[in-house]
PDB file of C-alpha atoms in Angstrom:
ATOM      1  CA  MET A   1       0.000   0.000   0.000  1.00  0.00           C
ATOM      2  CA  THR A   2       1.339   3.438  -0.914  1.00  0.00           C
ATOM      3  CA  SER A   3       1.383   6.011   1.891  1.00  0.00           C
ATOM      4  CA  ASN A   4       0.143   9.544   1.228  1.00  0.00           C
ATOM      5  CA  ILE A   5       2.076  10.894   4.195  1.00  0.00           C
ATOM      6  CA  GLN A   6       4.713  13.422   3.106  1.00  0.00           C
ATOM      7  CA  LYS A   7       8.085  12.713   4.660  1.00  0.00           C
ATOM      8  CA  PRO A   8       9.704  15.646   6.503  1.00  0.00           C
ATOM      9  CA  ARG A   9      11.632  18.007   4.269  1.00  0.00           C
ATOM     10  CA  LYS A  10      14.519  20.421   4.766  1.00  0.00           C
ATOM     11  CA  ALA A  11      15.112  23.980   3.586  1.00  0.00           C
ATOM     12  CA  VAL A  12      18.057  26.292   4.144  1.00  0.00           C
ATOM     13  CA  TYR A  13      18.173  30.080   3.941  1.00  0.00           C
ATOM     14  CA  PHE A  14      21.307  32.198   3.584  1.00  0.00           C
ATOM     15  CA  PHE A  15      21.796  35.702   4.958  1.00  0.00           C
ATOM     16  CA  CYS A  16      24.800  37.988   4.487  1.00  0.00           C
ATOM     17  CA  ALA A  17      25.745  39.115   7.998  1.00  0.00           C
ATOM     18  CA  ASP A  18      27.387  42.350   6.819  1.00  0.00           C
ATOM     19  CA  PRO A  19      24.862  45.217   6.394  1.00  0.00           C
ATOM     20  CA  ALA A  20      27.460  47.151   4.389  1.00  0.00           C
ATOM     21  CA  LYS A  21      27.285  44.422   1.725  1.00  0.00           C
ATOM     22  CA  ASP A  22      23.578  43.589   1.956  1.00  0.00           C
ATOM     23  CA  PRO A  23      21.044  46.092   3.343  1.00  0.00           C
ATOM     24  CA  VAL A  24      18.255  43.516   3.807  1.00  0.00           C
ATOM     25  CA  ALA A  25      19.564  40.106   4.879  1.00  0.00           C
ATOM     26  CA  HIS A  26      20.769  40.939   8.387  1.00  0.00           C
ATOM     27  CA  SER A  27      17.457  42.622   9.248  1.00  0.00           C
ATOM     28  CA  CYS A  28      15.483  39.650   7.980  1.00  0.00           C
ATOM     29  CA  PHE A  29      17.638  37.290  10.021  1.00  0.00           C
ATOM     30  CA  GLU A  30      17.067  39.373  13.176  1.00  0.00           C
ATOM     31  CA  ALA A  31      13.326  39.448  12.453  1.00  0.00           C
ATOM     32  CA  SER A  32      13.349  35.655  12.124  1.00  0.00           C
ATOM     33  CA  LYS A  33      15.018  35.345  15.530  1.00  0.00           C
ATOM     34  CA  ARG A  34      12.410  37.684  17.032  1.00  0.00           C
ATOM     35  CA  LEU A  35       9.431  35.926  15.460  1.00  0.00           C
ATOM     36  CA  TYR A  36      10.507  32.318  15.949  1.00  0.00           C
ATOM     37  CA  LYS A  37      12.355  30.294  18.553  1.00  0.00           C
ATOM     38  CA  LEU A  38      15.414  29.348  16.506  1.00  0.00           C
ATOM     39  CA  ILE A  39      17.751  26.817  18.091  1.00  0.00           C
ATOM     40  CA  ASP A  40      21.423  25.997  17.537  1.00  0.00           C
ATOM     41  CA  ALA A  41      21.876  23.469  14.705  1.00  0.00           C
ATOM     42  CA  GLY A  42      25.236  22.337  16.075  1.00  0.00           C
ATOM     43  CA  PHE A  43      27.615  23.702  13.456  1.00  0.00           C
ATOM     44  CA  GLU A  44      28.940  26.989  12.100  1.00  0.00           C
ATOM     45  CA  VAL A  45      29.549  28.648   8.742  1.00  0.00           C
ATOM     46  CA  ASP A  46      31.978  31.585   8.521  1.00  0.00           C
ATOM     47  CA  GLY A  47      32.183  31.536  12.309  1.00  0.00           C
ATOM     48  CA  HIS A  48      28.439  32.129  12.715  1.00  0.00           C
ATOM     49  CA  PRO A  49      26.342  29.480  14.501  1.00  0.00           C
ATOM     50  CA  VAL A  50      23.726  27.978  12.179  1.00  0.00           C
ATOM     51  CA  LEU A  51      20.230  28.137  13.655  1.00  0.00           C
ATOM     52  CA  MET A  52      17.232  25.980  12.862  1.00  0.00           C
ATOM     53  CA  LEU A  53      13.491  25.678  13.301  1.00  0.00           C
ATOM     54  CA  GLU A  54      11.262  22.609  13.080  1.00  0.00           C
ATOM     55  CA  ASP A  55       7.638  23.059  12.026  1.00  0.00           C
ATOM     56  CA  SER A  56       4.619  21.075  13.192  1.00  0.00           C
ATOM     57  CA  ALA A  57       4.991  18.581  10.335  1.00  0.00           C
ATOM     58  CA  GLY A  58       8.601  17.798  11.229  1.00  0.00           C
ATOM     59  CA  ASN A  59      10.113  19.855   8.405  1.00  0.00           C
ATOM     60  CA  SER A  60      13.414  21.536   9.264  1.00  0.00           C
ATOM     61  CA  LEU A  61      14.374  25.102   8.328  1.00  0.00           C
ATOM     62  CA  TYR A  62      18.038  26.155   8.642  1.00  0.00           C
ATOM     63  CA  TYR A  63      19.176  29.786   8.953  1.00  0.00           C
ATOM     64  CA  VAL A  64      22.750  30.362   7.816  1.00  0.00           C
ATOM     65  CA  ARG A  65      24.670  33.639   8.204  1.00  0.00           C
ATOM     66  CA  ILE A  66      27.715  34.161   6.019  1.00  0.00           C
ATOM     67  CA  ASN A  67      30.215  36.990   5.618  1.00  0.00           C
ATOM     68  CA  ASP A  68      29.366  37.747   1.991  1.00  0.00           C
ATOM     69  CA  VAL A  69      26.387  37.485  -0.335  1.00  0.00           C
ATOM     70  CA  LEU A  70      26.267  33.818  -1.333  1.00  0.00           C
ATOM     71  CA  SER A  71      26.302  34.356  -5.100  1.00  0.00           C
ATOM     72  CA  HIS A  72      29.038  37.003  -4.934  1.00  0.00           C
ATOM     73  CA  ASP A  73      31.669  34.462  -3.838  1.00  0.00           C
ATOM     74  CA  TYR A  74      30.093  31.228  -5.009  1.00  0.00           C
ATOM     75  CA  ALA A  75      33.395  29.460  -5.607  1.00  0.00           C
ATOM     76  CA  LYS A  76      34.170  29.835  -1.903  1.00  0.00           C
ATOM     77  CA  TYR A  77      30.777  28.690  -0.656  1.00  0.00           C
ATOM     78  CA  LEU A  78      30.023  25.897  -3.139  1.00  0.00           C
ATOM     79  CA  PRO A  79      32.055  23.254  -1.239  1.00  0.00           C
ATOM     80  CA  ILE A  80      30.226  24.198   1.974  1.00  0.00           C
ATOM     81  CA  LEU A  81      26.862  24.018   0.210  1.00  0.00           C
ATOM     82  CA  ASN A  82      27.555  20.532  -1.074  1.00  0.00           C
ATOM     83  CA  GLU A  83      29.079  19.264   2.164  1.00  0.00           C
ATOM     84  CA  ARG A  84      26.317  20.495   4.453  1.00  0.00           C
ATOM     85  CA  PHE A  85      23.167  20.981   2.382  1.00  0.00           C
ATOM     86  CA  SER A  86      23.291  18.846  -0.787  1.00  0.00           C
ATOM     87  CA  ASN A  87      20.498  16.553   0.464  1.00  0.00           C
ATOM     88  CA  PHE A  88      18.089  19.426   1.199  1.00  0.00           C
ATOM     89  CA  ASP A  89      14.826  20.001  -0.676  1.00  0.00           C
ATOM     90  CA  PHE A  90      14.987  23.772  -1.061  1.00  0.00           C
ATOM     91  CA  ALA A  91      17.311  26.734  -0.537  1.00  0.00           C
ATOM     92  CA  GLY A  92      16.845  30.486  -0.496  1.00  0.00           C
ATOM     93  CA  LEU A  93      19.151  33.485  -0.602  1.00  0.00           C
ATOM     94  CA  VAL A  94      17.623  36.463   1.191  1.00  0.00           C
ATOM     95  CA  ASN A  95      18.924  39.774  -0.170  1.00  0.00           C
ATOM     96  CA  TRP A  96      17.993  43.086  -1.757  1.00  0.00           C
ATOM     97  CA  HIS A  97      16.822  44.203  -5.183  1.00  0.00           C
ATOM     98  CA  GLU A  98      17.908  47.335  -7.010  1.00  0.00           C
ATOM     99  CA  GLY A  99      18.472  48.607 -10.525  1.00  0.00           C
ATOM    100  CA  LYS A 100      18.454  51.760 -12.583  1.00  0.00           C
ATOM    101  CA  ASN A 101      14.859  51.348 -13.724  1.00  0.00           C
ATOM    102  CA  ALA A 102      13.723  48.910 -11.045  1.00  0.00           C
ATOM    103  CA  PRO A 103      10.257  49.464  -9.569  1.00  0.00           C
ATOM    104  CA  ASP A 104      10.129  50.222  -5.868  1.00  0.00           C
ATOM    105  CA  ALA A 105       8.187  48.557  -3.064  1.00  0.00           C
ATOM    106  CA  ILE A 106       8.446  45.002  -4.415  1.00  0.00           C
ATOM    107  CA  LEU A 107       8.843  41.574  -2.849  1.00  0.00           C
ATOM    108  CA  THR A 108      10.451  39.288  -5.406  1.00  0.00           C
ATOM    109  CA  VAL A 109      11.387  35.654  -5.901  1.00  0.00           C
ATOM    110  CA  HIS A 110      13.411  34.217  -8.776  1.00  0.00           C
ATOM    111  CA  THR A 111      15.088  30.983  -9.759  1.00  0.00           C
ATOM    112  CA  THR A 112      18.812  30.699 -10.387  1.00  0.00           C
ATOM    113  CA  GLY A 113      20.455  30.482 -13.786  1.00  0.00           C
ATOM    114  CA  ASP A 114      22.395  32.331 -16.450  1.00  0.00           C
ATOM    115  CA  VAL A 115      20.068  32.442 -19.438  1.00  0.00           C
ATOM    116  CA  VAL A 116      22.653  33.741 -21.909  1.00  0.00           C
ATOM    117  CA  SER A 117      25.166  30.925 -21.334  1.00  0.00           C
ATOM    118  CA  GLY A 118      22.501  28.276 -20.726  1.00  0.00           C
ATOM    119  CA  HIS A 119      23.532  27.206 -17.228  1.00  0.00           C
ATOM    120  CA  PHE A 120      20.541  26.642 -14.948  1.00  0.00           C
ATOM    121  CA  GLY A 121      20.224  25.800 -11.285  1.00  0.00           C
ATOM    122  CA  ALA A 122      17.778  23.169 -10.121  1.00  0.00           C
ATOM    123  CA  SER A 123      14.177  24.354  -9.979  1.00  0.00           C
ATOM    124  CA  ALA A 124      11.432  23.087  -7.662  1.00  0.00           C
ATOM    125  CA  PRO A 125       8.377  24.877  -9.114  1.00  0.00           C
ATOM    126  CA  ALA A 126       5.929  23.751  -6.423  1.00  0.00           C
ATOM    127  CA  LEU A 127       8.101  25.120  -3.629  1.00  0.00           C
ATOM    128  CA  THR A 128       8.979  28.346  -5.454  1.00  0.00           C
ATOM    129  CA  ARG A 129       5.260  28.866  -6.012  1.00  0.00           C
ATOM    130  CA  SER A 130       4.538  28.013  -2.387  1.00  0.00           C
ATOM    131  CA  LEU A 131       6.981  30.660  -1.181  1.00  0.00           C
ATOM    132  CA  MET A 132       5.487  33.293  -3.499  1.00  0.00           C
ATOM    133  CA  LEU A 133       1.984  32.513  -2.253  1.00  0.00           C
ATOM    134  CA  ALA A 134       3.169  32.726   1.353  1.00  0.00           C
ATOM    135  CA  ILE A 135       4.773  36.126   0.729  1.00  0.00           C
ATOM    136  CA  GLU A 136       1.638  37.426  -0.954  1.00  0.00           C
ATOM    137  CA  GLU A 137      -0.608  36.134   1.845  1.00  0.00           C
ATOM    138  CA  ASN A 138       1.605  37.650   4.546  1.00  0.00           C
ATOM    139  CA  ARG A 139       1.788  40.911   2.610  1.00  0.00           C
ATOM    140  CA  LYS A 140      -2.002  41.125   2.694  1.00  0.00           C
ATOM    141  CA  LEU A 141      -2.188  40.152   6.374  1.00  0.00           C
ATOM    142  CA  ALA A 142       0.330  42.879   7.194  1.00  0.00           C
ATOM    143  CA  GLY A 143      -1.709  45.482   5.314  1.00  0.00           C
ATOM    144  CA  LEU A 144       1.335  46.252   3.180  1.00  0.00           C
ATOM    145  CA  GLU A 145      -0.762  47.746   0.406  1.00  0.00           C
ATOM    146  CA  GLY A 146       2.044  49.753  -1.171  1.00  0.00           C
ATOM    147  CA  PHE A 147       4.108  46.663  -1.957  1.00  0.00           C
ATOM    148  CA  THR A 148       3.708  44.190  -4.832  1.00  0.00           C
ATOM    149  CA  THR A 149       4.685  40.515  -4.863  1.00  0.00           C
ATOM    150  CA  ILE A 150       6.236  39.586  -8.194  1.00  0.00           C
ATOM    151  CA  SER A 151       8.582  37.086  -9.809  1.00  0.00           C
ATOM    152  CA  GLU A 152      11.781  38.046 -11.609  1.00  0.00           C
ATOM    153  CA  ALA A 153      13.388  36.466 -14.624  1.00  0.00           C
ATOM    154  CA  THR A 154      15.806  33.637 -13.919  1.00  0.00           C
ATOM    155  CA  HIS A 155      19.271  35.046 -13.251  1.00  0.00           C
ATOM    156  CA  TRP A 156      22.389  34.809 -11.106  1.00  0.00           C
ATOM    157  CA  SER A 157      24.129  37.883  -9.719  1.00  0.00           C
ATOM    158  CA  GLY A 158      27.399  35.967  -9.455  1.00  0.00           C
ATOM    159  CA  VAL A 159      28.092  36.864 -13.087  1.00  0.00           C
ATOM    160  CA  VAL A 160      28.380  40.546 -12.144  1.00  0.00           C
ATOM    161  CA  TYR A 161      30.954  39.634  -9.490  1.00  0.00           C
ATOM    162  CA  GLY A 162      33.145  37.565 -11.792  1.00  0.00           C
ATOM    163  CA  GLY A 163      31.657  34.171 -10.997  1.00  0.00           C
ATOM    164  CA  SER A 164      31.545  31.410 -13.601  1.00  0.00           C
ATOM    165  CA  PRO A 165      28.000  30.370 -14.601  1.00  0.00           C
ATOM    166  CA  GLU A 166      29.324  26.809 -14.919  1.00  0.00           C
ATOM    167  CA  LEU A 167      29.263  26.661 -11.107  1.00  0.00           C
ATOM    168  CA  ILE A 168      25.491  27.134 -10.933  1.00  0.00           C
ATOM    169  CA  PRO A 169      24.396  23.519 -11.637  1.00  0.00           C
ATOM    170  CA  ARG A 170      27.029  22.099  -9.274  1.00  0.00           C
ATOM    171  CA  PHE A 171      24.730  22.630  -6.286  1.00  0.00           C
ATOM    172  CA  PRO A 172      21.875  20.150  -6.817  1.00  0.00           C
ATOM    173  CA  VAL A 173      19.362  21.837  -4.498  1.00  0.00           C
ATOM    174  CA  PRO A 174      16.781  24.268  -5.945  1.00  0.00           C
ATOM    175  CA  LEU A 175      17.997  27.730  -4.920  1.00  0.00           C
ATOM    176  CA  VAL A 176      15.925  30.905  -5.260  1.00  0.00           C
ATOM    177  CA  ASP A 177      16.621  34.545  -4.449  1.00  0.00           C
ATOM    178  CA  ILE A 178      14.144  36.262  -2.122  1.00  0.00           C
ATOM    179  CA  GLU A 179      14.464  40.036  -2.335  1.00  0.00           C
ATOM    180  CA  ILE A 180      13.052  43.326  -1.111  1.00  0.00           C
ATOM    181  CA  GLY A 181      13.387  46.257  -3.496  1.00  0.00           C
ATOM    182  CA  SER A 182      14.330  48.601  -4.743  1.00  0.00           C
ATOM    183  CA  SER A 183      15.306  51.618  -2.589  1.00  0.00           C
ATOM    184  CA  PRO A 184      16.723  52.252   0.899  1.00  0.00           C
ATOM    185  CA  ALA A 185      13.209  53.080   2.112  1.00  0.00           C
ATOM    186  CA  SER A 186      12.001  49.630   1.047  1.00  0.00           C
ATOM    187  CA  TRP A 187      15.098  47.777   2.262  1.00  0.00           C
ATOM    188  CA  THR A 188      14.539  49.159   5.765  1.00  0.00           C
ATOM    189  CA  ASN A 189      10.738  48.824   5.807  1.00  0.00           C
ATOM    190  CA  GLN A 190      10.190  46.701   8.902  1.00  0.00           C
ATOM    191  CA  ALA A 191       6.779  45.486   7.801  1.00  0.00           C
ATOM    192  CA  ALA A 192       8.240  44.211   4.515  1.00  0.00           C
ATOM    193  CA  ILE A 193      11.122  42.576   6.371  1.00  0.00           C
ATOM    194  CA  ASP A 194       8.675  40.841   8.697  1.00  0.00           C
ATOM    195  CA  VAL A 195       6.579  39.635   5.733  1.00  0.00           C
ATOM    196  CA  VAL A 196       9.618  37.863   4.297  1.00  0.00           C
ATOM    197  CA  ALA A 197      10.655  36.489   7.702  1.00  0.00           C
ATOM    198  CA  ARG A 198       7.161  35.086   8.314  1.00  0.00           C
ATOM    199  CA  SER A 199       7.068  33.472   4.866  1.00  0.00           C
ATOM    200  CA  LEU A 200      10.342  31.549   4.974  1.00  0.00           C
ATOM    201  CA  PRO A 201       9.248  28.837   7.453  1.00  0.00           C
ATOM    202  CA  VAL A 202       5.988  28.050   5.637  1.00  0.00           C
ATOM    203  CA  VAL A 203       7.506  27.187   2.262  1.00  0.00           C
ATOM    204  CA  PHE A 204       6.398  23.567   2.703  1.00  0.00           C
ATOM    205  CA  GLU A 205       3.030  24.348   4.316  1.00  0.00           C
ATOM    206  CA  ALA A 206       1.803  26.394   1.358  1.00  0.00           C
ATOM    207  CA  ALA A 207       2.578  23.632  -1.143  1.00  0.00           C
ATOM    208  CA  GLY A 208      -0.800  21.941  -0.760  1.00  0.00           C
ATOM    209  CA  ALA A 209      -1.781  21.981  -4.431  1.00  0.00           C
ATOM    210  CA  GLU A 210       1.207  19.967  -5.627  1.00  0.00           C
ATOM    211  CA  ALA A 211      -0.885  17.041  -6.871  1.00  0.00           C
ATOM    212  CA  ASN A 212      -2.916  19.311  -9.163  1.00  0.00           C
ATOM    213  CA  LEU A 213      -0.073  21.626 -10.128  1.00  0.00           C
ATOM    214  CA  ARG A 214       0.857  22.350 -13.738  1.00  0.00           C
ATOM    215  CA  VAL A 215       4.356  23.653 -14.409  1.00  0.00           C
ATOM    216  CA  LEU A 216       5.126  26.210 -17.118  1.00  0.00           C
ATOM    217  CA  LEU A 217       8.395  27.133 -18.782  1.00  0.00           C
ATOM    218  CA  CYS A 218       8.021  30.870 -19.440  1.00  0.00           C
ATOM    219  CA  PHE A 219       9.657  32.766 -22.294  1.00  0.00           C
ATOM    220  CA  GLY A 220       9.795  36.376 -23.398  1.00  0.00           C
ATOM    221  CA  GLY A 221       8.583  39.572 -21.823  1.00  0.00           C
ATOM    222  CA  VAL A 222      10.529  41.847 -19.510  1.00  0.00           C
ATOM    223  CA  HIS A 223      12.617  41.151 -16.424  1.00  0.00           C
ATOM    224  CA  LEU A 224       9.668  41.539 -14.050  1.00  0.00           C
ATOM    225  CA  GLU A 225       6.914  40.143 -16.274  1.00  0.00           C
ATOM    226  CA  ALA A 226       3.612  40.623 -14.443  1.00  0.00           C
ATOM    227  CA  SER A 227       1.683  38.152 -16.608  1.00  0.00           C
ATOM    228  CA  PHE A 228       3.834  35.232 -15.417  1.00  0.00           C
ATOM    229  CA  ALA A 229       3.691  36.308 -11.768  1.00  0.00           C
ATOM    230  CA  GLN A 230      -0.073  36.729 -11.868  1.00  0.00           C
ATOM    231  CA  ALA A 231      -0.478  33.273 -13.412  1.00  0.00           C
ATOM    232  CA  VAL A 232       1.012  31.895 -10.202  1.00  0.00           C
ATOM    233  CA  LEU A 233      -0.592  34.249  -7.664  1.00  0.00           C
ATOM    234  CA  ASN A 234      -4.095  34.114  -9.167  1.00  0.00           C
ATOM    235  CA  THR A 235      -4.320  30.326  -9.214  1.00  0.00           C
ATOM    236  CA  LYS A 236      -4.521  28.787  -5.768  1.00  0.00           C
ATOM    237  CA  ASP A 237      -5.702  25.184  -5.409  1.00  0.00           C
ATOM    238  CA  GLU A 238      -7.864  24.865  -8.522  1.00  0.00           C
ATOM    239  CA  TYR A 239      -5.997  25.186 -11.824  1.00  0.00           C
ATOM    240  CA  ALA A 240      -2.761  25.776  -9.910  1.00  0.00           C
ATOM    241  CA  LEU A 241       0.145  27.043 -12.026  1.00  0.00           C
ATOM    242  CA  ALA A 242       3.865  27.380 -11.305  1.00  0.00           C
ATOM    243  CA  ALA A 243       6.766  28.800 -13.290  1.00  0.00           C
ATOM    244  CA  ALA A 244       9.798  26.549 -13.650  1.00  0.00           C
ATOM    245  CA  HIS A 245      12.142  29.203 -15.077  1.00  0.00           C
ATOM    246  CA  ILE A 246      11.411  32.569 -16.674  1.00  0.00           C
ATOM    247  CA  LEU A 247      13.612  33.500 -19.651  1.00  0.00           C
ATOM    248  CA  PRO A 248      13.119  37.154 -20.663  1.00  0.00           C
ATOM    249  CA  ASN A 249      13.276  38.495 -24.171  1.00  0.00           C
ATOM    250  CA  HIS A 250      16.592  40.377 -23.959  1.00  0.00           C
ATOM    251  CA  TRP A 251      18.564  37.365 -22.678  1.00  0.00           C
ATOM    252  CA  ILE A 252      16.898  34.960 -25.114  1.00  0.00           C
ATOM    253  CA  VAL A 253      18.121  37.172 -27.957  1.00  0.00           C
ATOM    254  CA  GLU A 254      21.599  37.620 -26.472  1.00  0.00           C
ATOM    255  CA  GLY A 255      21.870  33.875 -25.880  1.00  0.00           C
ATOM    256  CA  GLY A 256      20.904  32.984 -29.466  1.00  0.00           C
ATOM    257  CA  TYR A 257      17.934  30.825 -28.539  1.00  0.00           C
ATOM    258  CA  ASP A 258      16.863  30.681 -32.177  1.00  0.00           C
ATOM    259  CA  SER A 259      19.997  28.694 -33.078  1.00  0.00           C
ATOM    260  CA  PRO A 260      21.006  25.016 -32.686  1.00  0.00           C
ATOM    261  CA  ASP A 261      23.077  26.098 -29.674  1.00  0.00           C
ATOM    262  CA  GLY A 262      19.939  27.679 -28.260  1.00  0.00           C
ATOM    263  CA  LEU A 263      18.179  24.332 -28.523  1.00  0.00           C
ATOM    264  CA  GLU A 264      20.864  22.790 -26.311  1.00  0.00           C
ATOM    265  CA  LYS A 265      20.268  25.571 -23.777  1.00  0.00           C
ATOM    266  CA  LEU A 266      16.547  24.821 -23.828  1.00  0.00           C
ATOM    267  CA  ASP A 267      17.350  21.178 -23.124  1.00  0.00           C
ATOM    268  CA  ALA A 268      19.534  22.162 -20.159  1.00  0.00           C
ATOM    269  CA  CYS A 269      16.777  24.407 -18.866  1.00  0.00           C
ATOM    270  CA  VAL A 270      14.121  21.689 -18.905  1.00  0.00           C
ATOM    271  CA  LYS A 271      16.469  19.102 -17.379  1.00  0.00           C
ATOM    272  CA  SER A 272      17.011  21.402 -14.390  1.00  0.00           C
ATOM    273  CA  VAL A 273      13.315  21.288 -13.444  1.00  0.00           C
ATOM    274  CA  LYS A 274      12.418  18.786 -10.730  1.00  0.00           C
ATOM    275  CA  GLY A 275       9.500  16.759 -12.108  1.00  0.00           C
ATOM    276  CA  GLY A 276       9.658  18.309 -15.578  1.00  0.00           C
ATOM    277  CA  ILE A 277       7.214  20.729 -17.225  1.00  0.00           C
ATOM    278  CA  HIS A 278       3.644  20.505 -18.511  1.00  0.00           C
ATOM    279  CA  ALA A 279       3.670  23.342 -21.034  1.00  0.00           C
ATOM    280  CA  ILE A 280       5.522  26.304 -22.512  1.00  0.00           C
ATOM    281  CA  ALA A 281       4.087  29.822 -22.235  1.00  0.00           C
ATOM    282  CA  PHE A 282       5.609  32.583 -24.345  1.00  0.00           C
ATOM    283  CA  HIS A 283       5.129  36.320 -24.463  1.00  0.00           C
ATOM    284  CA  ASP A 284       3.768  37.460 -27.783  1.00  0.00           C
ATOM    285  CA  ASN A 285       6.576  40.009 -28.237  1.00  0.00           C
ATOM    286  CA  LEU A 286       8.971  37.221 -29.257  1.00  0.00           C
ATOM    287  CA  LYS A 287      10.175  37.381 -32.848  1.00  0.00           C
ATOM    288  CA  GLY A 288       9.168  34.686 -35.294  1.00  0.00           C
ATOM    289  CA  ALA A 289      12.427  32.713 -35.265  1.00  0.00           C
ATOM    290  CA  TYR A 290      12.259  32.233 -31.494  1.00  0.00           C
ATOM    291  CA  LYS A 291       8.594  31.234 -31.611  1.00  0.00           C
ATOM    292  CA  ALA A 292       9.386  28.668 -34.302  1.00  0.00           C
ATOM    293  CA  GLN A 293      12.206  27.226 -32.193  1.00  0.00           C
ATOM    294  CA  LEU A 294       9.933  27.005 -29.156  1.00  0.00           C
ATOM    295  CA  ARG A 295       7.147  25.338 -31.107  1.00  0.00           C
ATOM    296  CA  ALA A 296       9.541  22.718 -32.447  1.00  0.00           C
ATOM    297  CA  PHE A 297      10.936  22.193 -28.961  1.00  0.00           C
ATOM    298  CA  ALA A 298       7.445  21.824 -27.459  1.00  0.00           C
ATOM    299  CA  GLU A 299       6.549  19.288 -30.145  1.00  0.00           C
ATOM    300  CA  ARG A 300       9.674  17.305 -29.310  1.00  0.00           C
ATOM    301  CA  LEU A 301       8.740  17.322 -25.614  1.00  0.00           C
ATOM    302  CA  ALA A 302       5.091  16.542 -26.463  1.00  0.00           C
ATOM    303  CA  VAL A 303       3.817  19.459 -24.362  1.00  0.00           C
ATOM    304  CA  PRO A 304       1.388  22.249 -25.325  1.00  0.00           C
ATOM    305  CA  ILE A 305       2.634  25.751 -26.121  1.00  0.00           C
ATOM    306  CA  PHE A 306       0.544  28.926 -25.913  1.00  0.00           C
ATOM    307  CA  LYS A 307       0.755  32.722 -25.694  1.00  0.00           C
ATOM    308  CA  HIS A 308       0.885  34.486 -22.344  1.00  0.00           C
ATOM    309  CA  GLN A 309      -2.586  35.980 -22.857  1.00  0.00           C
ATOM    310  CA  ALA A 310      -4.037  32.483 -22.402  1.00  0.00           C
ATOM    311  CA  LEU A 311      -2.864  32.533 -18.778  1.00  0.00           C
ATOM    312  CA  ARG A 312      -5.710  34.926 -17.954  1.00  0.00           C
ATOM    313  CA  GLN A 313      -8.120  31.990 -18.253  1.00  0.00           C
ATOM    314  CA  PRO A 314      -6.220  29.095 -16.667  1.00  0.00           C
ATOM    315  CA  GLN A 315      -9.248  26.800 -16.711  1.00  0.00           C
ATOM    316  CA  SER A 316      -9.144  26.893 -20.536  1.00  0.00           C
ATOM    317  CA  LEU A 317      -5.495  25.907 -20.901  1.00  0.00           C
ATOM    318  CA  PRO A 318      -4.888  22.563 -22.671  1.00  0.00           C
ATOM    319  CA  ILE A 319      -3.007  21.080 -19.716  1.00  0.00           C
ATOM    320  CA  TRP A 320      -5.654  19.648 -17.431  1.00  0.00           C
TER     321      TRP A 320
END
């Protein structure tokens, strides 16, 4: 007889301990200590004791402080990740969001990968979705009306700091960035910090729709593409949708995804998704050559492909 009981799972969250390097992580860690009774896990990283929390279902959440932002010195931390956390189910890097044209007052989540080179970190769509739903629910409960919960395109900030994208797949655990953006006023907003801190421990609790979940590979659009985020946030238990990776238009073009090499990158992307995908959704601003490549790829995978406008009526998608 097959048991329906979910075995306990483990997640780990990383926080840069230096506020001069990361204006959000240390505050979120302190909020987590204030909100929850974190206990000593029995080991240290960078001289900081690792703390942990066990939820009512027996799932374990680990809180790890480090001296730098994880992705900014990935070569240093990768051996530690694989020694201590390679058998975990989920990982998150808590940090800040900014950019020249970045919208303010946002709570973001994104998967890890370098779209241009075609190196993708593992993706656990159900858990990424679960975390986004938890953030959105806690945002509403906190009355944080000025903030928006949104997903970002798949990326890895290690590239900016000289890191090799080839390192990304060497950590087998799905790793997402969890960010508050995009100004000092938002980074220090205590209500926003508390929303993130309250959401981290419930990543497994909010994953109740896993059995009915349909996973999308999302292409095109801008870096913060609202249509893909809303497809996740607007579908709860019925017609539940999750995004595996989100590949925006500018990096698809730069990465040559209309070429044979681009097809290999698409293969690598799909192989990184735990449990695979059910469909491909693309933004209609993609040029014809990229749409043709995606359609051929979808046919090879035997999955449906449709425009992003179809996400507005999830019950009508050809995936149920």
